């Protein structure tokens, strides 16, 4: 009986998704849709929180008082993003305390385990990763789960400010002959790692996410749109951009 209910629920749910409508109640989604949605939202929330923790030492490490405030604001934004998404995860019945304390945000993207070692590293990470997240989360802002799409609108606005921050500093360090080698080194270090966060082309999981309109593009299309955006910018600062085939 349960199977029949689940399959008729699936038909109704897919009808709604394919008509372009958004879903917003737990009652109208199947277990499979819910698990796929949770996978994406938990990965985002764990990454937002791990990202915030990675930036914390750079409040102290920032070169000026104005920059300390900028870093503190970025940390606050990232914790807020984490909370906004964890709240949605909790509404789907998941114990968020466990994700944070027992699982130690293990669903974060791999790149968030990498420590940030210098100010040049920090601003390059900020430049490349906040942009990468922006491209990845663009799909979420128009996905079939209404509450997630709505939460993404404010998050995207704040991410845009982070992107500007990274851009200003990368340009600044690249234009000074004393710091240009540091920022090029930081680019060479982060590029392969951040290029990897998009995942492989044509994966089975990506196809499932697209079937449910939780994503709208293949991983490779997202990677290409990121690469097309960063390349002319970095080249205009006099930096050499690694090939898109360099994955760490
Ligand atoms: Fe964020
Ligand atoms: Fe950010």
Coordinates of C-alpha atoms and ligand atoms in Angstrom, one line a residue:
X1 CA 0.0 0.0 0.0
X2 CA 2.9 2.3 0.9
X3 CA 4.5 1.6 -2.4
X4 CA 1.3 2.5 -4.3
X5 CA 1.0 5.7 -2.4
X6 CA 4.7 6.6 -3.0
X7 CA 4.4 6.0 -6.7
X8 CA 1.2 8.1 -7.1
X9 CA 2.8 10.8 -5.0
X10 CA 5.8 10.6 -7.4
X11 CA 3.5 11.1 -10.4
X12 CA 1.8 14.1 -8.9
X13 CA 5.1 15.6 -7.7
X14 CA 6.8 15.1 -11.1
X15 CA 3.7 16.7 -12.8
X16 CA 4.1 19.8 -10.7
X17 CA 7.9 19.9 -11.2
X18 CA 7.7 19.5 -14.9
X19 CA 5.0 22.3 -15.2
X20 CA 7.6 24.6 -13.6
X21 CA 5.8 25.0 -10.3
X22 CA 7.7 24.9 -7.0
X23 CA 7.1 22.5 -4.1
X24 CA 6.9 23.7 -0.5
X25 CA 5.3 21.1 1.7
X26 CA 6.9 17.9 3.0
X27 CA 3.6 16.1 2.3
X28 CA 3.9 16.5 -1.5
X29 CA 7.5 15.2 -1.9
X30 CA 8.7 11.6 -2.1
X31 CA 11.4 10.1 0.1
X32 CA 13.8 9.9 -2.9
X33 CA 13.3 13.6 -3.7
X34 CA 13.7 14.5 0.0
X35 CA 17.0 12.5 0.3
X36 CA 18.4 14.2 -2.9
X37 CA 17.4 17.6 -1.6
X38 CA 18.9 17.0 1.8
X39 CA 22.2 15.8 0.2
X40 CA 22.5 19.2 -1.6
X41 CA 21.3 21.4 1.3
X42 CA 23.5 19.6 3.9
X43 CA 26.6 19.9 1.7
X44 CA 25.9 23.6 1.3
X45 CA 25.2 24.3 5.0
X46 CA 28.3 22.3 6.2
X47 CA 30.4 24.2 3.6
X48 CA 29.0 27.6 4.7
X49 CA 29.9 26.9 8.3
X50 CA 33.3 25.4 7.6
X51 CA 33.9 28.4 5.3
X52 CA 33.1 30.7 8.2
X53 CA 35.5 28.9 10.5
X54 CA 38.3 29.1 7.9
X55 CA 37.9 32.9 7.8
X56 CA 37.9 33.4 11.6
X57 CA 41.7 33.5 12.0
X58 CA 41.8 36.2 9.3
X59 CA 40.0 38.7 11.5
X60 CA 43.2 38.8 13.5
X61 CA 45.4 38.2 10.4
X62 CA 43.9 41.1 8.3
X63 CA 46.3 43.9 7.6
X64 CA 44.1 46.9 8.6
X65 CA 41.3 47.6 11.0
X66 CA 38.9 48.2 8.1
X67 CA 39.9 44.8 6.8
X68 CA 39.3 43.2 10.2
X69 CA 35.8 44.5 10.1
X70 CA 35.3 43.3 6.5
X71 CA 36.5 39.8 7.5
X72 CA 34.2 39.8 10.6
X73 CA 31.3 40.7 8.4
X74 CA 32.1 37.9 5.9
X75 CA 32.3 35.4 8.9
X76 CA 28.9 36.7 10.1
X77 CA 27.4 36.3 6.6
X78 CA 28.7 32.7 6.3
X79 CA 27.3 31.7 9.7
X80 CA 24.0 33.3 8.7
X81 CA 24.0 31.3 5.4
X82 CA 24.7 28.1 7.3
X83 CA 21.9 28.8 9.8
X84 CA 19.4 29.6 7.0
X85 CA 20.1 26.3 5.3
X86 CA 20.3 24.2 8.5
X87 CA 16.9 25.6 9.4
X88 CA 15.5 24.2 6.2
X89 CA 17.3 20.9 6.8
X90 CA 15.8 20.7 10.3
X91 CA 12.3 21.2 8.9
X92 CA 12.8 18.0 6.9
X93 CA 13.4 16.1 10.2
X94 CA 17.2 16.0 10.3
X95 CA 19.0 16.5 13.6
X96 CA 21.3 19.5 12.9
X97 CA 23.1 19.3 16.2
X98 CA 24.4 15.9 15.1
X99 CA 25.5 17.2 11.7
X100 CA 27.6 19.9 13.4
X101 CA 28.9 18.3 16.6
X102 CA 29.0 14.5 16.0
X103 CA 29.5 14.5 12.2
X104 CA 31.7 17.6 12.4
X105 CA 30.3 19.0 9.1
X106 CA 31.7 16.0 7.2
X107 CA 29.5 16.8 4.2
X108 CA 31.4 20.0 3.4
X109 CA 33.2 20.2 0.1
X110 CA 36.7 18.8 0.2
X111 CA 38.3 22.2 -0.4
X112 CA 37.0 23.5 3.0
X113 CA 39.5 21.1 4.8
X114 CA 42.4 23.0 3.3
X115 CA 43.9 25.6 5.7
X116 CA 44.3 29.2 4.5
X117 CA 48.0 30.1 5.1
X118 CA 48.6 33.7 4.0
X119 CA 46.7 36.8 3.2
X120 CA 47.4 36.3 -0.5
X121 CA 45.9 32.7 -0.1
X122 CA 42.9 34.1 1.7
X123 CA 42.0 36.7 -1.0
X124 CA 42.6 34.3 -3.8
X125 CA 40.4 31.7 -2.1
X126 CA 37.8 34.4 -1.6
X127 CA 38.1 35.4 -5.3
X128 CA 37.9 31.8 -6.7
X129 CA 35.6 30.0 -4.2
X130 CA 32.9 32.6 -3.6
X131 CA 32.6 32.9 -7.4
X132 CA 32.4 29.1 -7.7
X133 CA 29.8 28.9 -5.0
X134 CA 27.9 31.7 -6.8
X135 CA 27.8 29.7 -10.0
X136 CA 26.8 26.5 -8.2
X137 CA 24.1 28.1 -6.2
X138 CA 22.6 29.9 -9.1
X139 CA 20.8 26.7 -9.9
X140 CA 19.5 26.5 -6.3
X141 CA 17.9 29.9 -6.6
X142 CA 15.6 28.6 -9.2
X143 CA 15.2 25.0 -8.0
X144 CA 11.9 23.1 -7.4
X145 CA 12.1 23.3 -3.6
X146 CA 10.5 26.7 -2.9
X147 CA 12.0 27.3 0.6
X148 CA 15.5 26.7 -0.6
X149 CA 15.1 28.9 -3.7
X150 CA 13.7 31.7 -1.5
X151 CA 16.6 31.5 1.0
X152 CA 19.1 31.7 -1.9
X153 CA 18.0 35.2 -2.9
X154 CA 19.5 37.0 0.1
X155 CA 22.5 34.6 0.2
X156 CA 23.3 35.5 -3.4
X157 CA 23.3 39.2 -2.6
X158 CA 25.8 38.7 0.2
X159 CA 28.0 36.4 -1.8
X160 CA 28.2 39.1 -4.5
X161 CA 29.8 41.4 -1.9
X162 CA 32.3 38.7 -0.9
X163 CA 33.2 38.3 -4.6
X164 CA 33.8 42.1 -4.9
X165 CA 36.1 41.9 -1.8
X166 CA 38.2 39.1 -3.3
X167 CA 38.4 41.0 -6.6
X168 CA 39.6 44.2 -5.1
X169 CA 42.3 42.5 -3.2
X170 CA 43.5 40.2 -5.9
X171 CA 43.8 43.2 -8.3
X172 CA 45.7 45.1 -5.6
X173 CA 48.2 42.4 -4.8
X174 CA 48.7 41.6 -8.5
X175 CA 49.4 45.2 -9.4
X176 CA 52.3 45.5 -6.9
X177 CA 55.5 43.9 -8.1
X178 CA 56.4 43.0 -4.5
X179 CA 53.2 40.9 -4.0
X180 CA 52.4 39.8 -7.6
X181 CA 54.5 36.5 -7.2
X182 CA 52.5 35.7 -4.0
X183 CA 49.2 36.1 -5.6
X184 CA 50.2 34.1 -8.7
X185 CA 51.4 31.3 -6.3
X186 CA 48.1 31.5 -4.5
X187 CA 46.3 31.1 -7.8
X188 CA 48.4 28.1 -8.8
X189 CA 47.7 26.5 -5.4
X190 CA 43.9 27.1 -5.2
X191 CA 42.9 26.7 -8.9
X192 CA 43.1 22.9 -9.2
X193 CA 41.3 22.4 -5.8
X194 CA 38.5 24.8 -6.6
X195 CA 38.2 23.5 -10.2
X196 CA 37.4 20.2 -8.6
X197 CA 34.4 21.3 -6.5
X198 CA 32.1 21.3 -9.6
X199 CA 32.4 17.5 -9.9
X200 CA 32.7 15.3 -13.0
X201 CA 30.7 15.7 -16.2
X202 CA 27.6 13.6 -16.8
X203 CA 27.4 11.9 -13.3
X204 CA 24.4 9.8 -12.3
X205 CA 23.7 12.0 -9.3
X206 CA 23.7 15.1 -11.4
X207 CA 21.1 13.5 -13.7
X208 CA 18.9 12.7 -10.7
X209 CA 19.2 16.3 -9.4
X210 CA 18.2 17.6 -12.8
X211 CA 15.3 15.2 -13.1
X212 CA 13.9 16.8 -9.8
X213 CA 15.0 20.3 -10.9
X214 CA 17.2 20.6 -7.9
X215 CA 19.9 21.5 -10.4
X216 CA 19.5 22.8 -13.9
X217 CA 22.9 22.2 -15.5
X218 CA 25.5 19.6 -15.9
X219 CA 28.6 20.0 -13.6
X220 CA 30.8 20.7 -16.6
X221 CA 28.5 23.6 -17.7
X222 CA 28.8 25.2 -14.3
X223 CA 32.6 24.8 -14.3
X224 CA 32.8 26.3 -17.8
X225 CA 30.7 29.4 -16.8
X226 CA 33.0 29.9 -13.8
X227 CA 36.1 29.5 -15.9
X228 CA 34.9 31.9 -18.6
X229 CA 34.2 34.5 -15.9
X230 CA 37.5 34.3 -13.9
X231 CA 39.9 34.0 -16.9
X232 CA 39.6 37.4 -18.5
X233 CA 39.5 39.1 -15.1
X234 CA 42.7 37.4 -13.8
X235 CA 44.5 37.9 -17.1
X236 CA 43.6 41.6 -17.0
X237 CA 45.5 41.8 -13.7
X238 CA 48.5 40.3 -15.4
X239 CA 48.1 36.8 -13.9
X240 CA 48.5 33.4 -15.7
X241 CA 45.4 31.2 -15.5
X242 CA 46.0 27.5 -15.4
X243 CA 44.2 25.3 -18.0
X244 CA 40.7 24.2 -17.1
X245 CA 42.0 20.6 -17.3
X246 CA 44.1 21.1 -14.2
X247 CA 42.1 19.4 -11.4
X248 CA 43.6 18.7 -8.0
Ligands
LIG1 FE1 28.0 31.8 1.9
LIG2 FE1 30.8 33.8 0.8

